[in-house]
Amino acid sequence: MDNRRVLVTGAGGFIGHHLVKFLKAKGHWVRGVDIKSPEYEASEADEFQLLDLRDARACRIAASGVQDVYHLAADMGGIGYITASHAGIVLNNTKINIHMMDASRDQGVERFLFSSSACIYPQYLQLQPDVTPLKEDDAFPADPEAGYGLEKLYMEKICQYVTEDYGFETRVVRFHNVYGPLGTYDGGREKAPAAICRKVALSQDGGEIEIWGDGQQTRSFMHVDDCVEGISRIMESGYDKPLNLGTDELISVDGLVDLVSEIAGKRLTKRHDLSRPQGVRGRNSDNSRLREILGWEPSILLAEGLVPTFHWIAGELEAHQPLPIRAVAAE
Ligand code: NAD
Ligand code: GDD
């Protein structure tokens, strides 16, 4: 792979920040752009610009002089956030995506990678915890997650059309739930792995933990190191149709809680709250096409990847607020 001049949008966010580090380590020149700086450590980008990519002019500045665009900027979060904010998400992400696409073409960018989501898949295929893994061709007839998923699916089609009509090189990557250190763990946008790590870290051994839903809903979770490796491989692959990027290690939410509790060395009682957002009943990634195209797939087991994730979140919490005081035996 030759050294390239690249732009990572969303470089102040979770995956974008890790991707900047990965691409820098590969020897590329990297510009990071975001509306905010990374929260937990400084960016390693050669150049970091604070820009609001809803604005077309900002997108042209961001895309000037680069060969590759890794477009990750988005108004996004876990199921609590994307369920509560349909209008804001589609309005923001539509502007960001259309303007970034136009600017990339105008500025002579050679390759454009769009970070899509498993939320584009039809809800009617995700009604059971023992879900059949989702294949790329399952996307239509469409019935995506409201708001966020619908907008992602629309942008996927835009990528397809600009490739067909203008010969502009695109990649479309459907991420399945990504976790790891340096990811949002509080504030409302956090996804289940980080939220559960936070709740377990803040619980007393022998105490109770609140879980959204009945705990039987299932997902597959991908470590961010696999995610950035996969993004890079897909960019290099030349494959311009949508590809899943996730693991096919299906686990229930209760199973996830048990793994985290074990890492923390705590015995906790689960209190299931059925009034909280649950999203689809089951979701898993079919990696047949990914394996066929890349000869590779994510391989970090959840039980392994959660260890550094839990310890990073527990460390952050300890640094910013007191953890529960351990009971001390009376003298
Ligand atoms: P993130 O929220 O940590 O990062 C997204 C970044 O985009 C944020 O830093 C945010 O400030 C930035 N952004 C939002 N609006 C902007 C604007 N107007 N101008 C400039 N920057 C703006 O999320 P992430 O987990 O790193 O996700 C990265 C991409 O991957 C997103 O497109 C997301 O939809 C997609 N994705 C993520 C997951 C996951 O599990 N993390 C799953 C599916 C898809
Ligand atoms: N967020 C969160 N917080 N979820 C919880 C919690 C909690 O404390 N407790 C249990 N859950 C359950 C949710 O009810 C849901 O059923 C499951 O854990 C997964 O929740 P999330 O990780 O928030 O979201 P998701 O998997 O439904 O969707 C996410 O992944 C998509 C890609 O696969 C979102 O981040 C989407 O934005 C993303 O595109």
Short mmCIF file of C-alpha atoms and ligand atoms in Angstrom, two decimals:
data_model
loop_
_atom_site.label_atom_id
_atom_site.label_comp_id
_atom_site.label_asym_id
_atom_site.label_seq_id
_atom_site.Cartn_x
_atom_site.Cartn_y
_atom_site.Cartn_z
CA MET A 1 0.00 0.00 0.00
CA ASP A 2 1.48 3.41 -0.96
CA ASN A 3 1.34 6.36 1.40
CA ARG A 4 -1.73 8.50 0.79
CA ARG A 5 -3.08 11.90 1.83
CA VAL A 6 -6.29 11.06 3.68
CA LEU A 7 -9.17 12.78 5.45
CA VAL A 8 -10.96 11.18 8.39
CA THR A 9 -14.25 12.93 9.18
CA GLY A 10 -15.58 12.33 12.67
CA ALA A 11 -11.95 12.17 13.86
CA GLY A 12 -12.99 13.58 17.23
CA GLY A 13 -15.27 10.58 17.75
CA PHE A 14 -14.72 7.01 18.88
CA ILE A 15 -13.97 5.07 15.67
CA GLY A 16 -12.54 8.09 13.83
CA HIS A 17 -9.97 8.71 16.58
CA HIS A 18 -8.83 5.07 16.49
CA LEU A 19 -8.77 5.16 12.67
CA VAL A 20 -6.50 8.22 12.64
CA LYS A 21 -4.02 6.32 14.85
CA PHE A 22 -4.23 3.24 12.62
CA LEU A 23 -3.70 5.17 9.37
CA LYS A 24 -0.84 7.20 10.86
CA ALA A 25 0.87 3.98 11.94
CA LYS A 26 0.56 2.78 8.31
CA GLY A 27 2.49 5.87 7.20
CA HIS A 28 -0.30 7.97 5.66
CA TRP A 29 -0.63 11.75 5.97
CA VAL A 30 -3.86 12.27 7.89
CA ARG A 31 -6.18 15.24 8.27
CA GLY A 32 -8.80 14.83 11.00
CA VAL A 33 -11.98 16.89 10.96
CA ASP A 34 -14.75 17.10 13.52
CA ILE A 35 -17.05 19.60 15.18
CA LYS A 36 -15.28 18.75 18.46
CA SER A 37 -11.83 17.57 19.57
CA PRO A 38 -11.35 13.98 20.79
CA GLU A 39 -12.58 13.78 24.40
CA TYR A 40 -10.13 11.39 26.02
CA GLU A 41 -6.71 11.92 24.37
CA ALA A 42 -5.13 14.20 21.76
CA SER A 43 -5.46 13.36 18.08
CA GLU A 44 -2.41 11.99 16.28
CA ALA A 45 -3.57 13.55 12.99
CA ASP A 46 -1.01 15.60 11.06
CA GLU A 47 -3.66 18.29 10.90
CA PHE A 48 -6.89 18.53 12.95
CA GLN A 49 -9.57 20.98 11.84
CA LEU A 50 -12.66 21.94 13.83
CA LEU A 51 -15.40 22.26 11.20
CA ASP A 52 -19.17 21.85 11.09
CA LEU A 53 -19.65 19.50 8.15
CA ARG A 54 -23.33 20.38 7.78
CA ASP A 55 -21.94 23.39 5.94
CA ALA A 56 -20.98 22.87 2.26
CA ARG A 57 -18.02 25.28 2.43
CA ALA A 58 -16.61 23.49 5.47
CA CYS A 59 -16.79 20.21 3.55
CA ARG A 60 -14.80 21.72 0.65
CA ILE A 61 -12.10 22.89 3.09
CA ALA A 62 -12.02 19.43 4.68
CA ALA A 63 -11.73 17.60 1.34
CA SER A 64 -9.13 19.84 -0.30
CA GLY A 65 -5.86 18.20 -1.24
CA VAL A 66 -6.65 14.65 -0.09
CA GLN A 67 -6.84 11.44 -2.09
CA ASP A 68 -8.97 9.31 0.24
CA VAL A 69 -11.94 10.26 2.41
CA TYR A 70 -12.96 8.04 5.32
CA HIS A 71 -16.33 9.59 6.08
CA LEU A 72 -17.33 8.77 9.67
CA ALA A 73 -18.84 12.05 10.91
CA ALA A 74 -22.44 11.60 11.97
CA ASP A 75 -24.95 12.54 14.62
CA MET A 76 -25.20 9.11 16.24
CA GLY A 77 -25.47 7.11 19.44
CA GLY A 78 -26.83 3.94 20.99
CA ILE A 79 -30.44 2.83 20.78
CA GLY A 80 -31.55 5.31 23.48
CA TYR A 81 -30.22 8.25 21.47
CA ILE A 82 -31.27 7.19 17.95
CA THR A 83 -34.80 6.32 19.12
CA ALA A 84 -35.28 9.71 20.79
CA SER A 85 -33.99 11.92 17.98
CA HIS A 86 -35.32 10.99 14.54
CA ALA A 87 -35.68 14.52 13.12
CA GLY A 88 -32.39 15.95 14.39
CA ILE A 89 -30.42 12.92 13.23
CA VAL A 90 -31.81 12.84 9.68
CA LEU A 91 -31.54 16.60 9.23
CA ASN A 92 -27.94 16.71 10.47
CA ASN A 93 -26.73 13.55 8.74
CA THR A 94 -28.40 14.32 5.42
CA LYS A 95 -26.60 17.67 5.26
CA ILE A 96 -23.25 16.19 6.38
CA ASN A 97 -23.42 13.29 3.92
CA ILE A 98 -24.62 15.14 0.81
CA HIS A 99 -22.17 18.00 1.29
CA MET A 100 -19.24 15.66 2.03
CA MET A 101 -20.03 13.64 -1.11
CA ASP A 102 -20.30 16.76 -3.32
CA ALA A 103 -17.16 18.32 -1.85
CA SER A 104 -15.16 15.11 -2.28
CA ARG A 105 -16.08 14.93 -5.97
CA ASP A 106 -15.45 18.66 -6.53
CA GLN A 107 -12.04 18.51 -4.85
CA GLY A 108 -10.82 15.56 -6.92
CA VAL A 109 -10.85 12.96 -4.15
CA GLU A 110 -10.04 9.50 -5.56
CA ARG A 111 -11.80 7.18 -3.06
CA PHE A 112 -14.68 7.81 -0.64
CA LEU A 113 -15.61 5.39 2.16
CA PHE A 114 -19.01 5.76 3.83
CA SER A 115 -19.62 4.39 7.32
CA SER A 116 -23.07 2.85 7.17
CA SER A 117 -24.74 0.70 9.80
CA ALA A 118 -26.46 -2.59 10.49
CA CYS A 119 -29.44 -0.34 11.29
CA ILE A 120 -30.19 -0.26 7.53
CA TYR A 121 -31.40 -3.89 7.68
CA PRO A 122 -35.15 -4.60 7.65
CA GLN A 123 -36.72 -4.79 11.08
CA TYR A 124 -38.92 -7.70 9.89
CA LEU A 125 -35.75 -9.87 9.69
CA GLN A 126 -34.74 -9.06 13.28
CA LEU A 127 -37.75 -10.18 15.30
CA GLN A 128 -36.21 -13.18 17.11
CA PRO A 129 -33.25 -13.45 19.52
CA ASP A 130 -31.97 -16.47 17.49
CA VAL A 131 -31.89 -14.25 14.40
CA THR A 132 -30.57 -15.49 11.05
CA PRO A 133 -27.35 -13.52 10.40
CA LEU A 134 -27.95 -10.60 8.04
CA LYS A 135 -26.55 -10.78 4.51
CA GLU A 136 -25.80 -7.71 2.39
CA ASP A 137 -28.61 -8.59 -0.06
CA ASP A 138 -31.19 -8.60 2.77
CA ALA A 139 -31.34 -4.77 2.73
CA PHE A 140 -34.34 -4.72 0.36
CA PRO A 141 -37.36 -4.77 0.56
CA ALA A 142 -36.41 -2.04 3.02
CA ASP A 143 -37.73 -1.50 6.55
CA PRO A 144 -34.75 0.10 8.31
CA GLU A 145 -34.49 1.53 11.82
CA ALA A 146 -36.51 4.77 11.82
CA GLY A 147 -34.57 7.99 11.20
CA TYR A 148 -30.92 7.00 11.55
CA GLY A 149 -31.17 3.70 9.63
CA LEU A 150 -33.28 5.15 6.83
CA GLU A 151 -30.86 8.03 6.29
CA LYS A 152 -27.89 5.61 6.20
CA LEU A 153 -29.66 3.47 3.59
CA TYR A 154 -30.37 6.55 1.44
CA MET A 155 -26.69 7.58 1.57
CA GLU A 156 -25.68 4.03 0.60
CA LYS A 157 -27.77 4.41 -2.55
CA ILE A 158 -26.19 7.81 -3.27
CA CYS A 159 -22.77 6.12 -3.12
CA GLN A 160 -23.98 3.50 -5.59
CA TYR A 161 -25.43 6.10 -7.99
CA VAL A 162 -22.34 8.34 -8.06
CA THR A 163 -20.20 5.30 -8.80
CA GLU A 164 -22.53 4.14 -11.58
CA ASP A 165 -23.17 7.54 -13.16
CA TYR A 166 -19.90 9.42 -12.55
CA GLY A 167 -17.36 6.63 -12.05
CA PHE A 168 -16.55 8.06 -8.59
CA GLU A 169 -14.98 5.33 -6.42
CA THR A 170 -16.95 4.58 -3.25
CA ARG A 171 -16.96 2.01 -0.44
CA VAL A 172 -19.93 1.29 1.82
CA VAL A 173 -19.28 -0.38 5.18
CA ARG A 174 -22.11 -1.59 7.42
CA PHE A 175 -20.72 -1.56 10.96
CA HIS A 176 -22.26 -3.83 13.56
CA ASN A 177 -22.19 -2.52 17.16
CA VAL A 178 -18.59 -1.36 17.86
CA TYR A 179 -17.03 -1.17 21.35
CA GLY A 180 -13.61 -0.58 22.91
CA PRO A 181 -11.55 1.85 24.96
CA LEU A 182 -11.97 5.59 24.32
CA GLY A 183 -15.67 5.18 23.40
CA THR A 184 -18.52 7.21 24.86
CA TYR A 185 -19.65 5.59 28.10
CA ASP A 186 -22.10 8.16 29.52
CA GLY A 187 -24.15 11.22 28.58
CA GLY A 188 -26.90 9.43 26.60
CA ARG A 189 -25.15 8.38 23.38
CA GLU A 190 -23.41 5.31 24.85
CA LYS A 191 -24.12 1.86 23.42
CA ALA A 192 -24.77 -1.28 25.43
CA PRO A 193 -21.18 -2.54 25.99
CA ALA A 194 -19.96 0.82 27.36
CA ALA A 195 -23.19 1.46 29.29
CA ILE A 196 -22.99 -1.94 30.95
CA CYS A 197 -19.29 -1.55 31.75
CA ARG A 198 -20.15 1.78 33.41
CA LYS A 199 -23.06 0.34 35.38
CA VAL A 200 -21.04 -2.66 36.54
CA ALA A 201 -18.10 -0.45 37.53
CA LEU A 202 -20.40 1.78 39.58
CA SER A 203 -22.20 -1.13 41.32
CA GLN A 204 -21.36 -2.62 44.68
CA ASP A 205 -20.47 -6.31 44.64
CA GLY A 206 -23.73 -8.09 45.55
CA GLY A 207 -25.80 -5.14 44.34
CA GLU A 208 -28.34 -4.65 41.56
CA ILE A 209 -27.86 -3.50 37.96
CA GLU A 210 -30.51 -1.99 35.65
CA ILE A 211 -30.71 -3.56 32.17
CA TRP A 212 -32.85 -2.20 29.35
CA GLY A 213 -35.35 -4.78 28.09
CA ASP A 214 -35.71 -8.37 29.25
CA GLY A 215 -32.04 -9.16 28.57
CA GLN A 216 -32.91 -11.87 26.02
CA GLN A 217 -32.38 -9.57 22.99
CA THR A 218 -29.21 -10.44 21.05
CA ARG A 219 -26.43 -8.62 19.21
CA SER A 220 -22.91 -9.19 17.92
CA PHE A 221 -20.25 -6.74 19.10
CA MET A 222 -17.01 -5.82 17.28
CA HIS A 223 -13.85 -4.52 18.96
CA VAL A 224 -12.68 -1.19 17.55
CA ASP A 225 -9.24 -2.63 16.61
CA ASP A 226 -10.98 -5.08 14.27
CA CYS A 227 -13.17 -2.25 13.03
CA VAL A 228 -10.32 0.03 11.92
CA GLU A 229 -8.39 -2.87 10.40
CA GLY A 230 -11.52 -3.84 8.45
CA ILE A 231 -12.13 -0.26 7.29
CA SER A 232 -8.60 -0.07 5.92
CA ARG A 233 -8.84 -3.45 4.21
CA ILE A 234 -12.17 -2.54 2.61
CA MET A 235 -10.77 0.75 1.31
CA GLU A 236 -7.89 -1.14 -0.31
CA SER A 237 -10.11 -3.94 -1.65
CA GLY A 238 -11.55 -2.10 -4.64
CA TYR A 239 -14.98 -3.53 -3.74
CA ASP A 240 -17.63 -0.82 -4.19
CA LYS A 241 -20.79 -2.53 -2.93
CA PRO A 242 -22.01 -2.64 0.68
CA LEU A 243 -20.13 -4.96 3.04
CA ASN A 244 -20.93 -6.01 6.59
CA LEU A 245 -18.19 -5.29 9.12
CA GLY A 246 -18.90 -7.06 12.39
CA THR A 247 -18.44 -10.34 14.19
CA ASP A 248 -20.87 -13.24 14.01
CA GLU A 249 -20.46 -14.02 17.74
CA LEU A 250 -24.09 -13.69 18.83
CA ILE A 251 -24.76 -12.99 22.51
CA SER A 252 -27.75 -11.90 24.57
CA VAL A 253 -27.66 -8.66 26.53
CA ASP A 254 -27.82 -10.70 29.75
CA GLY A 255 -24.84 -12.70 28.46
CA LEU A 256 -22.96 -9.44 27.90
CA VAL A 257 -23.76 -8.36 31.48
CA ASP A 258 -22.46 -11.70 32.80
CA LEU A 259 -19.18 -11.31 30.89
CA VAL A 260 -18.61 -7.80 32.21
CA SER A 261 -19.53 -8.82 35.77
CA GLU A 262 -17.04 -11.66 35.60
CA ILE A 263 -14.27 -9.31 34.41
CA ALA A 264 -15.13 -6.95 37.29
CA GLY A 265 -15.26 -9.85 39.77
CA LYS A 266 -18.74 -8.84 40.96
CA ARG A 267 -21.93 -10.81 41.56
CA LEU A 268 -24.86 -8.61 40.54
CA THR A 269 -28.63 -9.04 40.37
CA LYS A 270 -30.18 -7.90 37.09
CA ARG A 271 -33.25 -5.64 37.19
CA HIS A 272 -34.84 -5.58 33.73
CA ASP A 273 -36.57 -2.34 32.73
CA LEU A 274 -39.02 -3.01 29.90
CA SER A 275 -39.86 0.67 29.53
CA ARG A 276 -36.43 1.54 28.06
CA PRO A 277 -35.60 1.40 24.29
CA GLN A 278 -34.65 -2.05 23.03
CA GLY A 279 -34.30 -1.74 19.24
CA VAL A 280 -34.46 -4.95 17.27
CA ARG A 281 -34.95 -8.28 19.04
CA GLY A 282 -31.91 -9.93 17.48
CA ARG A 283 -29.10 -8.85 15.14
CA ASN A 284 -26.09 -10.72 13.79
CA SER A 285 -23.69 -10.29 10.88
CA ASP A 286 -23.36 -12.81 8.04
CA ASN A 287 -19.69 -12.50 7.10
CA SER A 288 -19.71 -14.75 4.02
CA ARG A 289 -19.21 -11.88 1.59
CA LEU A 290 -16.65 -10.16 3.81
CA ARG A 291 -14.59 -13.36 3.94
CA GLU A 292 -14.95 -13.83 0.18
CA ILE A 293 -13.81 -10.26 -0.64
CA LEU A 294 -11.12 -9.76 2.00
CA GLY A 295 -10.09 -13.27 3.04
CA TRP A 296 -10.32 -11.78 6.54
CA GLU A 297 -12.94 -11.03 9.20
CA PRO A 298 -12.98 -9.56 12.71
CA SER A 299 -11.58 -12.08 15.17
CA ILE A 300 -11.33 -10.46 18.62
CA LEU A 301 -13.58 -12.44 20.96
CA LEU A 302 -15.97 -10.41 23.07
CA ALA A 303 -14.63 -11.92 26.30
CA GLU A 304 -11.14 -10.70 25.32
CA GLY A 305 -12.08 -7.29 23.93
CA LEU A 306 -14.21 -6.38 26.94
CA VAL A 307 -11.25 -6.66 29.34
CA PRO A 308 -9.39 -3.49 28.25
CA THR A 309 -12.74 -1.79 27.60
CA PHE A 310 -14.01 -2.40 31.12
CA HIS A 311 -10.74 -1.39 32.75
CA TRP A 312 -10.52 1.80 30.69
CA ILE A 313 -14.09 2.82 31.64
CA ALA A 314 -13.59 1.90 35.31
CA GLY A 315 -10.38 3.96 35.29
CA GLU A 316 -12.14 6.95 33.74
CA LEU A 317 -14.92 6.75 36.34
CA GLU A 318 -12.40 6.48 39.14
CA ALA A 319 -10.56 9.54 37.83
CA HIS A 320 -13.73 11.61 37.56
CA GLN A 321 -15.96 10.44 40.39
CA PRO A 322 -15.55 8.23 43.45
CA LEU A 323 -16.39 4.56 42.84
CA PRO A 324 -18.57 2.81 45.46
CA ILE A 325 -16.76 2.56 48.77
CA ARG A 326 -15.85 -1.03 49.61
CA ALA A 327 -17.32 -2.26 52.86
CA VAL A 328 -14.64 -2.27 55.58
CA ALA A 329 -14.92 -4.83 58.37
CA ALA A 330 -15.69 -3.19 61.74
CA GLU A 331 -12.81 -3.41 64.21
P1 NAD B 1 -19.05 9.09 17.39
O1 NAD B 1 -20.30 9.82 17.76
O2 NAD B 1 -18.06 8.80 18.45
O3 NAD B 1 -18.30 9.86 16.22
C1 NAD B 1 -18.97 10.62 15.24
C2 NAD B 1 -18.30 11.98 15.19
O4 NAD B 1 -18.97 12.79 14.21
C3 NAD B 1 -18.38 12.73 16.53
O5 NAD B 1 -17.11 13.02 17.04
C4 NAD B 1 -19.15 13.98 16.18
O6 NAD B 1 -18.72 15.15 16.87
C5 NAD B 1 -18.89 14.11 14.68
N1 NAD B 1 -19.88 15.00 14.08
C6 NAD B 1 -21.22 15.00 14.32
N2 NAD B 1 -21.77 16.04 13.68
C7 NAD B 1 -20.77 16.68 13.03
C8 NAD B 1 -20.73 17.84 12.22
N3 NAD B 1 -21.84 18.54 11.94
N4 NAD B 1 -19.54 18.24 11.72
C9 NAD B 1 -18.41 17.56 12.02
N5 NAD B 1 -18.39 16.46 12.78
C10 NAD B 1 -19.56 16.03 13.29
O7 NAD B 1 -19.51 7.76 16.66
P2 NAD B 1 -18.66 6.49 16.20
O8 NAD B 1 -19.09 5.36 17.03
O9 NAD B 1 -17.22 6.83 16.13
O10 NAD B 1 -19.25 6.29 14.74
C11 NAD B 1 -18.53 6.67 13.57
C12 NAD B 1 -19.39 6.34 12.35
O11 NAD B 1 -19.70 4.96 12.33
C13 NAD B 1 -20.72 7.08 12.30
O12 NAD B 1 -21.01 7.43 10.96
C14 NAD B 1 -21.71 6.05 12.79
O13 NAD B 1 -23.01 6.28 12.32
C15 NAD B 1 -21.10 4.77 12.22
N6 NAD B 1 -21.50 3.57 12.99
C16 NAD B 1 -21.02 3.38 14.25
C17 NAD B 1 -21.41 2.23 14.95
C18 NAD B 1 -20.92 1.95 16.33
O14 NAD B 1 -21.29 0.92 16.90
N7 NAD B 1 -20.07 2.81 16.92
C19 NAD B 1 -22.29 1.32 14.37
C20 NAD B 1 -22.78 1.57 13.10
C21 NAD B 1 -22.35 2.70 12.40
N1 GDD B 2 -27.50 1.74 25.23
C1 GDD B 2 -27.87 0.84 26.16
N2 GDD B 2 -27.71 1.14 27.49
N3 GDD B 2 -28.44 -0.32 25.76
C2 GDD B 2 -28.79 -1.20 26.71
C3 GDD B 2 -28.60 -0.96 28.08
C4 GDD B 2 -28.05 0.27 28.48
O1 GDD B 2 -27.86 0.57 29.67
N4 GDD B 2 -29.05 -2.05 28.78
C5 GDD B 2 -29.48 -2.92 27.88
N5 GDD B 2 -29.35 -2.41 26.62
C6 GDD B 2 -29.82 -3.06 25.40
C7 GDD B 2 -30.70 -2.18 24.50
O2 GDD B 2 -32.03 -2.13 24.98
C8 GDD B 2 -30.59 -2.92 23.17
O3 GDD B 2 -31.55 -3.93 23.10
C9 GDD B 2 -29.18 -3.53 23.22
O4 GDD B 2 -28.72 -3.40 24.58
C10 GDD B 2 -28.18 -2.84 22.31
O5 GDD B 2 -28.28 -1.45 22.53
P1 GDD B 2 -27.29 -0.39 21.82
O6 GDD B 2 -25.90 -0.90 21.89
O7 GDD B 2 -27.56 0.94 22.44
O8 GDD B 2 -27.83 -0.27 20.33
P2 GDD B 2 -28.21 -1.27 19.12
O9 GDD B 2 -27.34 -2.47 19.06
O10 GDD B 2 -29.67 -1.51 19.15
O11 GDD B 2 -27.85 -0.31 17.90
C11 GDD B 2 -26.53 0.20 17.85
O12 GDD B 2 -25.78 -0.48 16.89
C12 GDD B 2 -25.98 -0.11 15.57
C13 GDD B 2 -25.08 -0.93 14.67
O13 GDD B 2 -25.21 -2.29 14.93
C14 GDD B 2 -26.58 1.71 17.71
O14 GDD B 2 -25.36 2.28 18.17
C15 GDD B 2 -26.74 2.16 16.30
O15 GDD B 2 -26.51 3.57 16.22
C16 GDD B 2 -25.74 1.39 15.44
O16 GDD B 2 -25.85 1.80 14.10
#
